[in-house]
Coordinates of C-alpha atoms in Angstrom, one line a residue:
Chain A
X1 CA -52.5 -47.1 -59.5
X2 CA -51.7 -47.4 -56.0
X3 CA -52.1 -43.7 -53.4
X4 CA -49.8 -43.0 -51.4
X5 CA -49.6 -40.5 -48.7
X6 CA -46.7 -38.0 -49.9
X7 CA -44.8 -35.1 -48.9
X8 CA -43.0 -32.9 -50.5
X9 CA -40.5 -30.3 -49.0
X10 CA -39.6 -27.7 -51.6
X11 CA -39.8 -23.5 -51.3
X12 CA -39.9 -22.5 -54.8
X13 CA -43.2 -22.1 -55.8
X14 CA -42.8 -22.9 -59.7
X15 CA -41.2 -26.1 -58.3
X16 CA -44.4 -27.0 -55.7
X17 CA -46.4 -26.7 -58.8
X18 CA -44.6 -29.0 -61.2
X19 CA -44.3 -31.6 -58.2
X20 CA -47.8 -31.7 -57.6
X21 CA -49.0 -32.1 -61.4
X22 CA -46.3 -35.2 -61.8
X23 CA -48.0 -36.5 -57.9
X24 CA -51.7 -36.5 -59.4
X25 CA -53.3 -38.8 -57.8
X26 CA -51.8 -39.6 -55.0
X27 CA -52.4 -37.9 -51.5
X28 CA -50.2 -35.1 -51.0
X29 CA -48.8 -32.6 -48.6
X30 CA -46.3 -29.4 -49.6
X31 CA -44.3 -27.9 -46.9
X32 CA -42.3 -24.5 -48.2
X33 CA -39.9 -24.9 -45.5
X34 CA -38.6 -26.6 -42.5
X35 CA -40.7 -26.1 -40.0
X36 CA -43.9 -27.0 -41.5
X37 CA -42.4 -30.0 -42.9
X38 CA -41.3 -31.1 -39.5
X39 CA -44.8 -30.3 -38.1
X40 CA -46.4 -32.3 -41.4
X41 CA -44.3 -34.9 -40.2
X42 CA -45.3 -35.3 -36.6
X43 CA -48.8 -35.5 -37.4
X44 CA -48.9 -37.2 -40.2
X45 CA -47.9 -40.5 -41.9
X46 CA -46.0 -41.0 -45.5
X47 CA -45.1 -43.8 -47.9
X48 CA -42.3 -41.6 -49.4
X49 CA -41.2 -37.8 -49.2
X50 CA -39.3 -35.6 -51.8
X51 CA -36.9 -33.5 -50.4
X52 CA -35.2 -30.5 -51.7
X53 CA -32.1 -29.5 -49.9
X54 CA -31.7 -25.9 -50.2
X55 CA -34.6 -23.9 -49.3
X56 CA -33.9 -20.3 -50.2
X57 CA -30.7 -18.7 -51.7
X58 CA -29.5 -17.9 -48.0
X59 CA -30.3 -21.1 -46.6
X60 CA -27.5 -23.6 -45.0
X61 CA -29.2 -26.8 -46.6
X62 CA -32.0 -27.3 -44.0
X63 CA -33.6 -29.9 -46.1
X64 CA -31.0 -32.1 -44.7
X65 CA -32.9 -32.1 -41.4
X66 CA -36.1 -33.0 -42.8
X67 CA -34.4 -35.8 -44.5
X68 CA -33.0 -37.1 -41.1
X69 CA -36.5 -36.7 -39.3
X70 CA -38.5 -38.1 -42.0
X71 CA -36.3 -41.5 -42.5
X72 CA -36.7 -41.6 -38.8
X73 CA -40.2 -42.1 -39.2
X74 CA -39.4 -44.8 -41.8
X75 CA -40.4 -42.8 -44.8
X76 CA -38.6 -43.6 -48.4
X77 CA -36.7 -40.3 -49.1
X78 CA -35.6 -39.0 -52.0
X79 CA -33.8 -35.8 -52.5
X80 CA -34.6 -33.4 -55.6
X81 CA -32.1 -31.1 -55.9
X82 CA -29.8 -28.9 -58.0
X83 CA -27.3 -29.6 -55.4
X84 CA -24.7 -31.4 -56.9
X85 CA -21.7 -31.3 -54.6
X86 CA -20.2 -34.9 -53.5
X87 CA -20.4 -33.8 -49.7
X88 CA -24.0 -33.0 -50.2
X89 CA -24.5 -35.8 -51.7
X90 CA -23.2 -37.8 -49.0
X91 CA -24.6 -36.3 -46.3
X92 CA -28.0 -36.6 -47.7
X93 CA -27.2 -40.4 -48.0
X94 CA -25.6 -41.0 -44.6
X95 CA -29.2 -39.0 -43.0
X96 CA -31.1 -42.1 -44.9
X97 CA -32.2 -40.6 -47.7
X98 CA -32.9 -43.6 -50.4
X99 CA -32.7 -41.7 -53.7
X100 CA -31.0 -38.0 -55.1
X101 CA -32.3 -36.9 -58.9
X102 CA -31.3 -33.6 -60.1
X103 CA -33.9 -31.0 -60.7
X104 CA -35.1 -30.9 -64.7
X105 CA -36.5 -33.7 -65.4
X106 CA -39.5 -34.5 -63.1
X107 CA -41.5 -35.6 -65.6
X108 CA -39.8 -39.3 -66.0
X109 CA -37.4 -38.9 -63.2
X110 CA -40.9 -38.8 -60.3
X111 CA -42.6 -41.2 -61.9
X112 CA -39.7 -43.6 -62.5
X113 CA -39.1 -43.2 -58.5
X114 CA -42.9 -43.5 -57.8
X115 CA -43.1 -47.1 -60.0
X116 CA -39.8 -48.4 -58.3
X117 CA -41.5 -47.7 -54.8
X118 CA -44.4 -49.5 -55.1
X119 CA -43.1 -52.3 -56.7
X120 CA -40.1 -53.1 -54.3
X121 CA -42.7 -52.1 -51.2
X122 CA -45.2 -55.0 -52.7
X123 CA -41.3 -57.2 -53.0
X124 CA -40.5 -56.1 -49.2
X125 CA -44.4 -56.7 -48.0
X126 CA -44.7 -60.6 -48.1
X127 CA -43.3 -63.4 -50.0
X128 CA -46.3 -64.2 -52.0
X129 CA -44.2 -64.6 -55.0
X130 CA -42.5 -67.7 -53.7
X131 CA -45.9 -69.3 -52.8
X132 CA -47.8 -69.4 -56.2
X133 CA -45.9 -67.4 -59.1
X134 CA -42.3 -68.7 -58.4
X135 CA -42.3 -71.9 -55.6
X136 CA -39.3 -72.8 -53.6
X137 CA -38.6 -72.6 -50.3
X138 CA -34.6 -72.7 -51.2
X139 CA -33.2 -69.8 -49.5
X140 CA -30.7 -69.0 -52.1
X141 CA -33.1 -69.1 -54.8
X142 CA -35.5 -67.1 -52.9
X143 CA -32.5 -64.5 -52.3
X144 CA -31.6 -64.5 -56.3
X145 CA -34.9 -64.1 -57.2
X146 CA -36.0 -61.6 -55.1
X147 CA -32.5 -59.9 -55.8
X148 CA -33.9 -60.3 -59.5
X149 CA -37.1 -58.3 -59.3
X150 CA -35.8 -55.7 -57.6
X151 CA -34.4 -54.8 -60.9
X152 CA -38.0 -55.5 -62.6
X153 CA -39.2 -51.7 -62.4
X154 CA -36.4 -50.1 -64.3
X155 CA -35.1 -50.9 -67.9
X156 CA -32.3 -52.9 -66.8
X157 CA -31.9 -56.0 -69.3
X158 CA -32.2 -59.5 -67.3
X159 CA -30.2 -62.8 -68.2
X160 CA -31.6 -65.5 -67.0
X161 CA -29.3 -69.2 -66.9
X162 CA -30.5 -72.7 -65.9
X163 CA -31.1 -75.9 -67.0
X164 CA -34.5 -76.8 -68.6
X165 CA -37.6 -76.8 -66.8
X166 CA -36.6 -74.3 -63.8
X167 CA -38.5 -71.9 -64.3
X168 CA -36.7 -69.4 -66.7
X169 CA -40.0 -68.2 -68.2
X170 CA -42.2 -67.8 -65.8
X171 CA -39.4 -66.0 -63.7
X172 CA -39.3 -63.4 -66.7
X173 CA -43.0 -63.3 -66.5
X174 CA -43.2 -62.2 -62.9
X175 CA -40.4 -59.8 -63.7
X176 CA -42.4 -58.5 -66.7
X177 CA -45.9 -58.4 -64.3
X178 CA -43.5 -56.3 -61.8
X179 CA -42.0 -54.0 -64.3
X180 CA -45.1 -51.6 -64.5
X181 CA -44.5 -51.3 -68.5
X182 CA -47.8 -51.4 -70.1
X183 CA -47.0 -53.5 -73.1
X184 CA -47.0 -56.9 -74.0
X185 CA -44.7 -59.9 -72.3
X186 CA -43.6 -61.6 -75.9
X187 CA -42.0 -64.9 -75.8
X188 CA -40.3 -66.4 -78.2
X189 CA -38.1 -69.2 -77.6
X190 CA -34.9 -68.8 -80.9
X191 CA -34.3 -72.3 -80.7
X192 CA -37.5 -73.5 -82.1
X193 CA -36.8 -71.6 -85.6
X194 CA -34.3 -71.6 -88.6
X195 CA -32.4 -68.1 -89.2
X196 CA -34.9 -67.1 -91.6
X197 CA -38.1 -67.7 -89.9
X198 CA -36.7 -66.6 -86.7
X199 CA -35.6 -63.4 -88.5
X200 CA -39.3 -62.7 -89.9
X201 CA -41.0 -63.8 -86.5
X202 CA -38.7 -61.6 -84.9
X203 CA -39.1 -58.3 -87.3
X204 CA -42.1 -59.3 -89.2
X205 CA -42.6 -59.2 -92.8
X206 CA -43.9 -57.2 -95.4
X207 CA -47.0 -59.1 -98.0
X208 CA -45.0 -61.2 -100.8
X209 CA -41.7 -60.3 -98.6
X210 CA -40.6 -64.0 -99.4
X211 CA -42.5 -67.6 -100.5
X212 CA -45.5 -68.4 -98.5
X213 CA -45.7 -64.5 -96.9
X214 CA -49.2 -64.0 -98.2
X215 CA -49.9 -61.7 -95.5
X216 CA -48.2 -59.1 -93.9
X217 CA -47.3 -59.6 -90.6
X218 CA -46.1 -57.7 -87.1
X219 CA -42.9 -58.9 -85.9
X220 CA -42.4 -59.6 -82.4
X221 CA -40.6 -56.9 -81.7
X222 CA -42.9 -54.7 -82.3
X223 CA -45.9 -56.6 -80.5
X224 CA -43.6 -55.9 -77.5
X225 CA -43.4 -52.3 -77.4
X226 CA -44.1 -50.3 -74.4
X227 CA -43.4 -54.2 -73.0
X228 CA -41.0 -57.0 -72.7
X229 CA -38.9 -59.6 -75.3
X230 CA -38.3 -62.8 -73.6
X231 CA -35.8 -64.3 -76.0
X232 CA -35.5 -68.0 -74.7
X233 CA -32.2 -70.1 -75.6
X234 CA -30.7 -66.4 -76.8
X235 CA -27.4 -68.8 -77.5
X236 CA -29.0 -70.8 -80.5
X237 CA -29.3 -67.8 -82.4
X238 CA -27.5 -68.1 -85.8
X239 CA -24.5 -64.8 -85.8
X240 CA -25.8 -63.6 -88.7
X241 CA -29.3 -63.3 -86.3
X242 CA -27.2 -62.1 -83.5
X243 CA -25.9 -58.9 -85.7
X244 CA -29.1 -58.4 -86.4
X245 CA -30.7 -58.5 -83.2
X246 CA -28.0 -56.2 -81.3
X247 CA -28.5 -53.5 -84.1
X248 CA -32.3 -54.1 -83.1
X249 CA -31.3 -53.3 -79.4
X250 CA -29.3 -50.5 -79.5
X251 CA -30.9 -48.8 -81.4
X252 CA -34.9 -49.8 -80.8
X253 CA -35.2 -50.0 -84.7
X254 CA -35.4 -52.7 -87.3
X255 CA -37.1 -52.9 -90.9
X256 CA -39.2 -55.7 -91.3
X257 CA -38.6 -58.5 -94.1
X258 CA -39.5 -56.6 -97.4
X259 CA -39.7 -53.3 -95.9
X260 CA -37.8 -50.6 -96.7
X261 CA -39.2 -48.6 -93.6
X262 CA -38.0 -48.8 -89.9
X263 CA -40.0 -49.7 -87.4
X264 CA -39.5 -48.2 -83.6
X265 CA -40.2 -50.7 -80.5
X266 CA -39.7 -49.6 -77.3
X267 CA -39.0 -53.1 -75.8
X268 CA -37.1 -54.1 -72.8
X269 CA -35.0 -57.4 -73.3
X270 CA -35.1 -60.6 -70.7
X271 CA -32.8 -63.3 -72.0
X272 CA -32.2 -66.8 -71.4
X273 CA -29.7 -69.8 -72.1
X274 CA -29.4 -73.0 -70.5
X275 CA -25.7 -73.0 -71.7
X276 CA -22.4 -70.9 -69.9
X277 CA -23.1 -67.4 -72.0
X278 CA -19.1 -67.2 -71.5
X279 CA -18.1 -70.4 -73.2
X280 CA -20.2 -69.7 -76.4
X281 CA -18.9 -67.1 -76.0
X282 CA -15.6 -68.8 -76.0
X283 CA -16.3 -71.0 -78.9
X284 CA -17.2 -68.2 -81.3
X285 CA -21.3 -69.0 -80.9
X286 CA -22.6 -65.5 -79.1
X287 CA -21.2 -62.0 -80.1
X288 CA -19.6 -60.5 -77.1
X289 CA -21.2 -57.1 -77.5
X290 CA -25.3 -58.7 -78.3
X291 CA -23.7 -60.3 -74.5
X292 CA -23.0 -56.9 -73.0
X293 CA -26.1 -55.7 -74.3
X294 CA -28.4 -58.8 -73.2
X295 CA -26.7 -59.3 -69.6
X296 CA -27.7 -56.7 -67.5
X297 CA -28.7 -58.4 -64.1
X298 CA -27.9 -61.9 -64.5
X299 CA -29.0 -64.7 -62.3
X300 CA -28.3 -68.4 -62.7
X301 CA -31.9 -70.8 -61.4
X302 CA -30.4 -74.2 -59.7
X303 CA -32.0 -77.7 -61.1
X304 CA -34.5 -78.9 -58.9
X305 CA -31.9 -82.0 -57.8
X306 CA -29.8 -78.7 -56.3
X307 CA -33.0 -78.0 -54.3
X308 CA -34.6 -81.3 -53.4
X309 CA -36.5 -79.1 -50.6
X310 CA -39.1 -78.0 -53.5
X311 CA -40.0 -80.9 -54.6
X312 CA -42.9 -81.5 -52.5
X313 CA -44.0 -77.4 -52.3
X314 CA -44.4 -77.8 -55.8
X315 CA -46.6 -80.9 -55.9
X316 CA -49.2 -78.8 -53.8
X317 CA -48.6 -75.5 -56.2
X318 CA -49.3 -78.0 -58.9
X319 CA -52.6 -79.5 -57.0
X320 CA -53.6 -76.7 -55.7
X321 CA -57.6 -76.0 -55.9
X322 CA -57.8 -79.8 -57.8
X323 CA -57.3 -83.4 -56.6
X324 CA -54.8 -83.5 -53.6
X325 CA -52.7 -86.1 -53.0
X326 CA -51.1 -88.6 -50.3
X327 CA -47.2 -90.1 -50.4
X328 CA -46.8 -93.1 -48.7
X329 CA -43.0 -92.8 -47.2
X330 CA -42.2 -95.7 -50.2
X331 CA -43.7 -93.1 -52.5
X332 CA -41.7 -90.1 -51.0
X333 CA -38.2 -91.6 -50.3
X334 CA -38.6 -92.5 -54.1
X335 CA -39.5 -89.1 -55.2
X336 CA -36.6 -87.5 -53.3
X337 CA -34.1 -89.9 -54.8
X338 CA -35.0 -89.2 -58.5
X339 CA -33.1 -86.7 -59.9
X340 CA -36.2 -84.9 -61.8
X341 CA -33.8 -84.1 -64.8
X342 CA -36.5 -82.1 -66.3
X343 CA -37.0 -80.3 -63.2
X344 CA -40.2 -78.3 -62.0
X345 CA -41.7 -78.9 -65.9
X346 CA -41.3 -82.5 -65.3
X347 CA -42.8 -82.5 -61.7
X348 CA -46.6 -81.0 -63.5
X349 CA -46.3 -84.1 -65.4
X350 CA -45.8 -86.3 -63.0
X351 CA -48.7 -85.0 -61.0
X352 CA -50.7 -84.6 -64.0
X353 CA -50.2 -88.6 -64.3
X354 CA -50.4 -89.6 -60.9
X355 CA -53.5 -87.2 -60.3
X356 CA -55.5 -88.9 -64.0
X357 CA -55.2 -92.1 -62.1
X358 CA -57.7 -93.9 -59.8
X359 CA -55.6 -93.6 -56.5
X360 CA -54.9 -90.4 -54.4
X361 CA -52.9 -92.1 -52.2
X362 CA -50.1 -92.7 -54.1
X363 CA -47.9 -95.1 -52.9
X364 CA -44.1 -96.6 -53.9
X365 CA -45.8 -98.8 -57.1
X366 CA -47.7 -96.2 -58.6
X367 CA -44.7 -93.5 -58.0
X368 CA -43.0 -96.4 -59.6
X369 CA -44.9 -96.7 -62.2
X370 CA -45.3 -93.0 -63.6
X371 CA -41.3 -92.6 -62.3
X372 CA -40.1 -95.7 -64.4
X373 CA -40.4 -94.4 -68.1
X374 CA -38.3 -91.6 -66.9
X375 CA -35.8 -94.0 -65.4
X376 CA -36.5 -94.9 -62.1
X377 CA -36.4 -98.6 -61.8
X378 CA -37.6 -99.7 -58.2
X379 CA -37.5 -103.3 -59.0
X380 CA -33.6 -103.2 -59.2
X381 CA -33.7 -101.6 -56.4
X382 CA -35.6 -104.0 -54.2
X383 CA -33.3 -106.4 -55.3
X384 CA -29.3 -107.3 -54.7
X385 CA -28.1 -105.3 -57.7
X386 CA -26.6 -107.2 -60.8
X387 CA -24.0 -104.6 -61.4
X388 CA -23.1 -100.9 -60.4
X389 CA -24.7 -99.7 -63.3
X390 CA -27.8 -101.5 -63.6
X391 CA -28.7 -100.9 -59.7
X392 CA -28.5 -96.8 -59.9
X393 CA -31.7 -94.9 -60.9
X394 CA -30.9 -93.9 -64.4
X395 CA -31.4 -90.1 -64.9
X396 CA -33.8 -89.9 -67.6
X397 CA -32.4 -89.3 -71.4
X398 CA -31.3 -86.0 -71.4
X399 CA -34.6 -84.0 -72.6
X400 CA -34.8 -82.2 -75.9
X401 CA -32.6 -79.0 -74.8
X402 CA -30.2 -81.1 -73.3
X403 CA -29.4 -82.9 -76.0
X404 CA -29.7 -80.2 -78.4
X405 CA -27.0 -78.1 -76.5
X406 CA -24.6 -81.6 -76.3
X407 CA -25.4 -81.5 -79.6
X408 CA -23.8 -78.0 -80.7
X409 CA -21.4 -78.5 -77.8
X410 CA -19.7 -81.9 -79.1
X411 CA -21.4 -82.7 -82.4
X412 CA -24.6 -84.9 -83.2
X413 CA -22.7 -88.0 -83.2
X414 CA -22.0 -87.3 -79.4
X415 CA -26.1 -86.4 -78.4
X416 CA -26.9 -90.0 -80.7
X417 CA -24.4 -91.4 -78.5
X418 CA -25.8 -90.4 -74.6
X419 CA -29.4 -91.6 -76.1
X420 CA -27.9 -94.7 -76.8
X421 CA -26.3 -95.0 -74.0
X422 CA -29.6 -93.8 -72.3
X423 CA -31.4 -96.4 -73.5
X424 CA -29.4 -99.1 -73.1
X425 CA -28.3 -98.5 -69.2
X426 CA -32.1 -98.1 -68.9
X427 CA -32.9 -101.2 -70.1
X428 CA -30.2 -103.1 -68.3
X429 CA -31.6 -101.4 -65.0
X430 CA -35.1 -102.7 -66.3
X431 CA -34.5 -106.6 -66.4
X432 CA -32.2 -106.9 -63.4
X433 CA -28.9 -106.6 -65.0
X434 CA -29.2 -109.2 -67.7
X435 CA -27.2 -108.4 -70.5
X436 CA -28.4 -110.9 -72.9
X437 CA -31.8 -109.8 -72.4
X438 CA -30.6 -106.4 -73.3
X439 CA -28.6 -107.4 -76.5
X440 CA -32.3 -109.0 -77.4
X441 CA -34.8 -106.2 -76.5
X442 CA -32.7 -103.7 -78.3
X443 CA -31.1 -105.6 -81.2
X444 CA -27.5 -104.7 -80.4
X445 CA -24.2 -106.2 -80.6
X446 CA -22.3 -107.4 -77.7
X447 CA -19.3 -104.8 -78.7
X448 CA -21.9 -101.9 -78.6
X449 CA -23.6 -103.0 -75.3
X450 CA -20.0 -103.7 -73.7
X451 CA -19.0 -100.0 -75.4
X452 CA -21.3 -98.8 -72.9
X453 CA -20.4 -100.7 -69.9
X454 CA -17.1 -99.7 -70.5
X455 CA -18.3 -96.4 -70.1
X456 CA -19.5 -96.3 -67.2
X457 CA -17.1 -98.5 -65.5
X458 CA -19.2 -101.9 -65.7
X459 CA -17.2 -104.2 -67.9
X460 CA -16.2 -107.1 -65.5
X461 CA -19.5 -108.2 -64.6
X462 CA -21.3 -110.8 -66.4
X463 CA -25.3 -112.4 -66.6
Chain B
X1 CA -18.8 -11.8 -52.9
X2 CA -17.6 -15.3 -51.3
X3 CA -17.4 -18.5 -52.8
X4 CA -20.0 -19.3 -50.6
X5 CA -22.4 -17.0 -51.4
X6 CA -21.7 -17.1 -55.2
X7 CA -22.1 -21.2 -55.0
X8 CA -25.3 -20.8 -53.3
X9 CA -26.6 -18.3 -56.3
X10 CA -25.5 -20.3 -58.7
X11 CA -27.5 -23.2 -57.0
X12 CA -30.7 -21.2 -56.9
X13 CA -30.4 -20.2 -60.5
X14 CA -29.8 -23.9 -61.6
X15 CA -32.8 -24.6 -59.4
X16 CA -34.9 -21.9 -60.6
X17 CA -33.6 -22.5 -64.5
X18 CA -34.5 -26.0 -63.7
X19 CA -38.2 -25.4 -63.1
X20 CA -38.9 -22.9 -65.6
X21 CA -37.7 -25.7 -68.1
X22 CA -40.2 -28.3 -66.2
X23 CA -43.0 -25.8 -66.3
X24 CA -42.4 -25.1 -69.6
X25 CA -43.0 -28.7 -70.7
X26 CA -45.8 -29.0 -69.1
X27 CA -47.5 -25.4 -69.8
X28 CA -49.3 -27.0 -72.9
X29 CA -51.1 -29.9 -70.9
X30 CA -52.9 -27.7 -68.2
X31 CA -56.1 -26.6 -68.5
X32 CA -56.6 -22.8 -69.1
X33 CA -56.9 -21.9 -65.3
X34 CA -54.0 -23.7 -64.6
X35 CA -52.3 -22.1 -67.8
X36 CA -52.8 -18.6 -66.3
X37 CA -51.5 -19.9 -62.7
X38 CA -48.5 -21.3 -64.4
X39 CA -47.7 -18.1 -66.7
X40 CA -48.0 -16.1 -63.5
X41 CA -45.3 -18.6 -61.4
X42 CA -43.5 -18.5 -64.3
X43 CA -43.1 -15.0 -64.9
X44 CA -41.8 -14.5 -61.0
X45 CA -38.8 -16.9 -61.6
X46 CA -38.3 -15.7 -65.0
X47 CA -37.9 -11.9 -62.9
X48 CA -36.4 -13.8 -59.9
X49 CA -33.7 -15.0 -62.6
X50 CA -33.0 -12.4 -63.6
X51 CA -32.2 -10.5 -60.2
X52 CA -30.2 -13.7 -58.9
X53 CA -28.0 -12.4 -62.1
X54 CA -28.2 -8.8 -61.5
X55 CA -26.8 -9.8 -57.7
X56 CA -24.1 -12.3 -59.7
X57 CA -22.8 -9.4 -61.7
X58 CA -22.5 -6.7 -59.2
X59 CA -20.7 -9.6 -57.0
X60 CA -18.1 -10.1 -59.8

């Protein structure tokens, strides 16, 4: 645990005594009144000061002075008080005080405020966190994100939106590593499971609970107690799961499959979806109250084409005490016009590629190269484009989340349909616009291929 | 007795209420000197209580 220097302003004796047993630990100066908190203060330097307000059943609220002379000197006050009139309040806000709790409950209340402090100083102190656990330089990610973890120390729930690949879980990681719980960070990502195995990864299961249960086992829930439950893709969830879940949340019990007794789990819940929580919401597939419960502080990561200024930042994260790497301008100008559709996720693999490989000087060719299966055709580029649709830089097939929400969004005819489409405005961009060639390679009919070129607005052009 | 006056004994007793609860909590985790430190603090707002609400019922 981290000292810090603190002072405490409070007459009551009883009261100095339970302060000082929840401060063990920490350095730590009481002043019974006014005037030798104000001379504490003029010799001394704090992190953070309590305050009480009233200091003696005839006093006029001197504490307020301290308050004033201590933010002065830049010190984080907070007032602990039995004081609970609105002006009071106020004027112990408008003096800088930073936090009021009312007296009774020191025991969670100080240390609550003690764990906040430290982790939003270490927030304020530097921006580490945007230089190897989270890298961007885009300013309104940055702002989100730090916005984000200024909720990590309390129990506030976090949602987390964005597209695949933005960084969703290691974000609730870093929240989790800033939260000061002393559990586990559990993952578990719903999408990956049917309703029943979700349901006994999720609660664990009792020996013989059903076929193929030969052992017991501890649900996830309860491996996150005292910790966090990242639930990734919250949206897949079946409603039967949901219903289940939100009776898990509200009230931090569940039985396990087969068991007849409740478990407890003191978990704190980080969710995230790459689809609009309101329009599942909208089309019947997330409960509105498991939402309310699940949103909390809710912040929405951009795709990596929204913040094309991270692209090279993250190539150095990525290389970073291994092989470094040279871009040619070729190389670079290439890199910045692909769309990375899989974002940061598919930026490692790119440099995991382009770093296996015998060059370190990577220039427009090999980009090409380890680009091209994911799209990017240079050659049509070099050359006087056949048609509008060969010449642009395909996007890559929508990766497996993509699909799997066009999927539930418009049916699986509809995600067969894009990776068609995919496929065949990939390969047209391949051979330089020749259709025929196409219709060859991929064993399709003319009617599908011109399907497609309908599409996307390329059905006059010819071979 | 003013407003005043009674607001500010009532604040002291909340105050004072407040802290025998907190010490109370904690009574069983201290170590036997401390036990006998805390009895004796405890004891003086306990009687410091009780005057605040001698001095709130002559007020009345």
């Amino acid at each position: 645990m981290e000292k810090l220097n603190i002072l405490v302003l409070e007459d009551d004796k009883l009261a100095q005594k339970i302060m000082a047993a929840q401060l063990t630990g920490h350095k730590l100066d009481m002043a019974g009144d006014l005037k030798s908190a104000l001379g504490y203060l003029s010799r001394e330097r704090y992190d953070i000061g309590f305050f009480d307000l009233m200091l003696g059943p005839d006093d006029d609220y001197s504490g307020l002075k301290a308050i004033k002379a201590a933010a002065e000197k830049g010190l984080y006050c907070v007032v602990v008080s039995s004081s609970d009139s609105e002006d009071v309040i106020d004027r112990a806000y408008e003096l800088g005080a930073r936090d009021f709790y009312a007296k009774g409950n020191e025991e969670s209340n100080v240390a609550d405020i003690i764990r906040k402090f430290v982790q939003n100083r270490r927030l304020d102190a530097g921006t580490d966190v945007f230089e190897s656990a989270f890298v961007t330089e885009d300013e309104e990610t940055r702002a989100a994100v730090t916005e984000a973890l200024r909720y990590a120390p309390t129990d506030l729930p976090v949602m987390i939106l964005g597209p695949s690949g933005t960084g969703k879980t290691s974000l609730a990681r870093i929240i989790h590593d800033r939260s000061g719980r002393p559990g586990s960070f559990v993952a578990i990502n719903c999408s990956a499971y049917t309703e029943d195995l979700l349901e006994a990864e999720l609660f664990g299961h009792k020996k013989g609970a059903f076929t193929g249960a030969g052992e017991a086992r501890k649900g996830r829930l309860l491996e996150a107690h005292k910790g966090t439950l990242f639930l990734d893709e919250i949206g897949t969830m079946s409603p039967n799961m949901q219903m289940k879940m939100l009776k898990a949340i509200e009230e931090k019990t569940f039985h396990p499959l087969g068991s007849e007794r409740a478990e407890t789990s003191d978990f704190r819940i980080i969710s995230a979806t790459l689809e609009d929580p309101k329009e599942l919401i909208a089309r019947g597939r997330m409960r509105f109250d498991l939402f309310q419960r699940v949103q909390g502080y809710t912040l929405k990561l951009k795709p990596l084409a929204e913040r094309p200024a991270d692209l090279f930042p993250l190539i150095r994260h990525f290389t970073k005490g291994g092989r470094r790497l040279s871009f040619t301008a070729e190389a670079r100008a290439m890199m910045q016009e692909y769309k990375w559709p899989g974002n940061a996720r598919e930026v490692k693999k790119f440099v995991d590629l382009v770093c296996c490989g015998p060059e370190g000087r990577i220039d427009g060719v090999i980009a090409g190269r380890h680009l091209k299966p994911r799209g990017f055709a240079p050659a049509v580029i070099e050359a006087a484009p056949a048609s509008p649709a060969a010449a642009a830089p395909r996007p890559a097939c929508g990766d497996g989340d993509e699909l799997y929400a066009l999927a539930m969004k418009d049916g699986l005819q509809a995600a067969l349909d894009k990776v068609a489409e995919e496929i065949i405005l990939r390969n047209l961009a391949g051979n330089g616009g020749k259709r025929t060639k196409t219709m060859a390679d991929l064993k399709i009919s003319t009617r599908m291929l011109y399907s497609v070129l309908k599409k996307n607005d390329d059905g006059g052009a010819d071979d | 007795m003013t407003d005043e006056r009674s607001s500010k004994l009532l604040h002291d007793l909340r105050s004072k209420c407040s802290s025998l609860k907190s010490a109370a909590e904690l009574y069983k985790d201290c170590s036997p000197a401390e036990k006998k430190e805390m009895l004796a603090l405890m004891k003086q707002a306990a009687f410091e209580i009780s005057a605040a609400l001698e001095k709130l019922g002559s007020g009345a």
